GROMACS .gro file of C-alpha atoms in nm:
model
  156
    1MET     CA    1  13.397  28.150  13.380
    2TYR     CA    2  13.453  27.900  13.662
    3GLY     CA    3  13.607  27.557  13.633
    4ALA     CA    4  13.703  27.370  13.321
    5GLN     CA    5  13.615  27.507  12.982
    6GLN     CA    6  13.387  27.291  12.775
    7GLY     CA    7  13.506  27.183  12.436
    8PRO     CA    8  13.322  27.007  12.155
    9GLY     CA    9  13.116  26.713  12.274
   10GLY     CA   10  13.086  26.858  12.626
   11ARG     CA   11  13.430  26.735  12.737
   12ALA     CA   12  13.666  26.956  12.933
   13ARG     CA   13  13.962  27.086  12.736
   14GLU     CA   14  14.312  27.035  12.866
   15GLY     CA   15  14.462  27.356  12.994
   16ALA     CA   16  14.555  27.564  13.293
   17GLN     CA   17  14.198  27.593  13.421
   18ALA     CA   18  14.109  27.230  13.356
   19SER     CA   19  14.404  27.103  13.559
   20ALA     CA   20  14.282  27.261  13.881
   21GLY     CA   21  14.266  26.918  14.048
   22PRO     CA   22  14.044  26.791  14.326
   23ALA     CA   23  14.138  27.076  14.563
   24ASP     CA   24  13.922  27.315  14.360
   25PRO     CA   25  13.554  27.225  14.419
   26ARG     CA   26  13.453  27.407  14.103
   27ALA     CA   27  13.689  27.206  13.882
   28ASP     CA   28  13.414  26.986  13.738
   29GLY     CA   29  13.185  27.280  13.662
   30ALA     CA   30  12.931  27.206  13.937
   31LEU     CA   31  12.851  27.469  14.196
   32TRP     CA   32  12.814  27.205  14.468
   33ARG     CA   33  12.825  26.832  14.508
   34ASP     CA   34  12.558  26.621  14.670
   35GLU     CA   35  12.713  26.393  14.927
   36PRO     CA   36  12.524  26.089  15.055
   37VAL     CA   37  12.360  26.143  15.391
   38GLY     CA   38  12.365  25.883  15.668
   39ARG     CA   39  11.988  25.896  15.728
   40ARG     CA   40  11.704  25.845  15.483
   41ARG     CA   41  11.481  26.134  15.382
   42MET     CA   42  11.166  26.187  15.588
   43PRO     CA   43  10.834  26.105  15.420
   44ASP     CA   44  10.655  26.406  15.268
   45ALA     CA   45  10.371  26.408  15.521
   46VAL     CA   46  10.609  26.400  15.815
   47ARG     CA   47  10.833  26.665  15.661
   48GLY     CA   48  10.533  26.893  15.605
   49ALA     CA   49  10.424  26.854  15.967
   50ALA     CA   50  10.781  26.920  16.084
   51VAL     CA   51  10.805  27.240  15.880
   52ARG     CA   52  10.472  27.360  16.021
   53ALA     CA   53  10.586  27.281  16.375
   54VAL     CA   54  10.917  27.464  16.333
   55MET     CA   55  10.743  27.775  16.198
   56ILE     CA   56  10.484  27.774  16.478
   57VAL     CA   57  10.751  27.725  16.746
   58ALA     CA   58  10.963  28.005  16.596
   59LEU     CA   59  10.669  28.245  16.595
   60THR     CA   60  10.584  28.146  16.952
   61LEU     CA   61  10.940  28.219  17.066
   62VAL     CA   62  10.938  28.558  16.892
   63GLN     CA   63  10.604  28.637  17.055
   64ALA     CA   64  10.734  28.533  17.397
   65VAL     CA   65  11.040  28.760  17.359
   66ILE     CA   66  10.820  29.052  17.258
   67ALA     CA   67  10.591  28.984  17.556
   68PHE     CA   68  10.896  28.982  17.786
   69PHE     CA   69  11.025  29.313  17.654
   70CYS     CA   70  10.679  29.471  17.676
   71THR     CA   71  10.655  29.355  18.038
   72VAL     CA   72  11.000  29.496  18.122
   73ALA     CA   73  10.913  29.826  17.953
   74GLY     CA   74  10.580  29.848  18.134
   75SER     CA   75  10.382  29.877  17.812
   76TRP     CA   76  10.005  29.833  17.797
   77LEU     CA   77  10.067  29.566  17.531
   78ALA     CA   78  10.233  29.334  17.785
   79PHE     CA   79   9.916  29.168  17.918
   80PRO     CA   80   9.763  29.085  17.575
   81MET     CA   81  10.102  28.959  17.454
   82VAL     CA   82  10.143  28.730  17.756
   83LEU     CA   83   9.793  28.588  17.702
   84SER     CA   84   9.856  28.529  17.333
   85SER     CA   85  10.195  28.372  17.416
   86VAL     CA   86  10.019  28.121  17.639
   87GLY     CA   87   9.778  28.040  17.355
   88SER     CA   88  10.063  28.013  17.109
   89THR     CA   89  10.243  27.774  17.342
   90VAL     CA   90   9.939  27.545  17.331
   91VAL     CA   91   9.935  27.564  16.950
   92ALA     CA   92  10.311  27.497  16.933
   93THR     CA   93  10.270  27.192  17.154
   94TRP     CA   94   9.996  27.069  16.920
   95GLY     CA   95  10.228  27.125  16.624
   96VAL     CA   96  10.506  26.918  16.777
   97LEU     CA   97  10.262  26.642  16.871
   98ASP     CA   98  10.130  26.654  16.514
   99VAL     CA   99  10.478  26.566  16.386
  100TRP     CA  100  10.496  26.268  16.621
  101VAL     CA  101  10.144  26.144  16.535
  102THR     CA  102  10.199  26.189  16.161
  103ARG     CA  103  10.522  25.991  16.182
  104GLN     CA  104  10.353  25.710  16.376
  105VAL     CA  105  10.061  25.697  16.130
  106TRP     CA  106  10.297  25.691  15.830
  107ASN     CA  107  10.499  25.407  15.984
  108GLN     CA  108  10.181  25.213  16.059
  109ARG     CA  109  10.035  25.256  15.710
  110ASN     CA  110  10.349  25.207  15.506
  111GLY     CA  111  10.538  24.974  15.735
  112VAL     CA  112  10.896  24.986  15.843
  113VAL     CA  113  11.140  24.740  15.693
  114SER     CA  114  11.316  24.584  15.985
  115GLU     CA  115  11.553  24.293  16.011
  116PRO     CA  116  11.363  24.095  16.276
  117SER     CA  117  11.045  24.075  16.066
  118SER     CA  118  11.238  23.960  15.760
  119THR     CA  119  11.414  23.702  15.976
  120ALA     CA  120  11.077  23.581  16.103
  121ARG     CA  121  10.953  23.567  15.744
  122ARG     CA  122  11.250  23.350  15.647
  123LEU     CA  123  11.187  23.115  15.942
  124ARG     CA  124  10.817  23.082  15.847
  125ARG     CA  125  10.916  23.003  15.489
  126GLU     CA  126  11.154  22.731  15.609
  127ARG     CA  127  10.885  22.579  15.835
  128ARG     CA  128  10.632  22.573  15.549
  129ARG     CA  129  10.888  22.406  15.322
  130ALA     CA  130  10.962  22.141  15.588
  131ARG     CA  131  10.586  22.074  15.634
  132ARG     CA  132  10.538  22.040  15.259
  133GLU     CA  133  10.827  21.795  15.237
  134THR     CA  134  10.684  21.578  15.516
  135ARG     CA  135  10.339  21.573  15.351
  136ALA     CA  136  10.471  21.516  14.996
  137PRO     CA  137  10.509  21.132  15.027
  138GLU     CA  138  10.160  21.103  15.177
  139ARG     CA  139  10.011  21.305  14.895
  140ALA     CA  140  10.203  21.113  14.632
  141GLY     CA  141  10.076  20.780  14.768
  142ASP     CA  142   9.721  20.904  14.806
  143HIS     CA  143   9.728  21.055  14.457
  144ALA     CA  144   9.844  20.729  14.296
  145GLY     CA  145   9.584  20.527  14.487
  146ARG     CA  146   9.296  20.743  14.365
  147HIS     CA  147   9.409  20.730  14.004
  148GLY     CA  148   9.460  20.355  14.023
  149ALA     CA  149   9.104  20.306  14.151
  150ALA     CA  150   8.968  20.530  13.879
  151ARG     CA  151   9.155  20.332  13.610
  152ARG     CA  152   9.024  20.003  13.744
  153LEU     CA  153   8.667  20.130  13.737
  154SER     CA  154   8.701  20.264  13.385
  155HIS     CA  155   8.853  19.939  13.254
  156SER     CA  156   8.602  19.701  13.398
   0.00000   0.00000   0.00000
């Protein structure tokens, strides 16, 4: 058994194994620890396109190596392999472009939170508030005038 032994209630018991300290990564019973990453996770659509592109590029590289060795060996398979490697290179280029296009489409549809836009939003909000405050006295005077006229008509 690795790490601290579990006692009643799921708490680690005091003992030789439980006092392993922070130097032992298995001291808390976990096999690994998730550490925060500096970058955010890619969206699912972009990650799917990236996985496809990596697999296509890897297969294209393997095919190109095989074509090279067939050419060096003078095999009859060299010419078909070179032709298919050229085709695979076109497909791999499409795969990489697919990642880029998918990322751009995702950013366009879901938006990117950026500081300049939120700053612009704050400035627009302040301008609207200032306009409302300048129009408030006009509206208050106009509002009272209309109600006063209505009262006079109803009382006469």
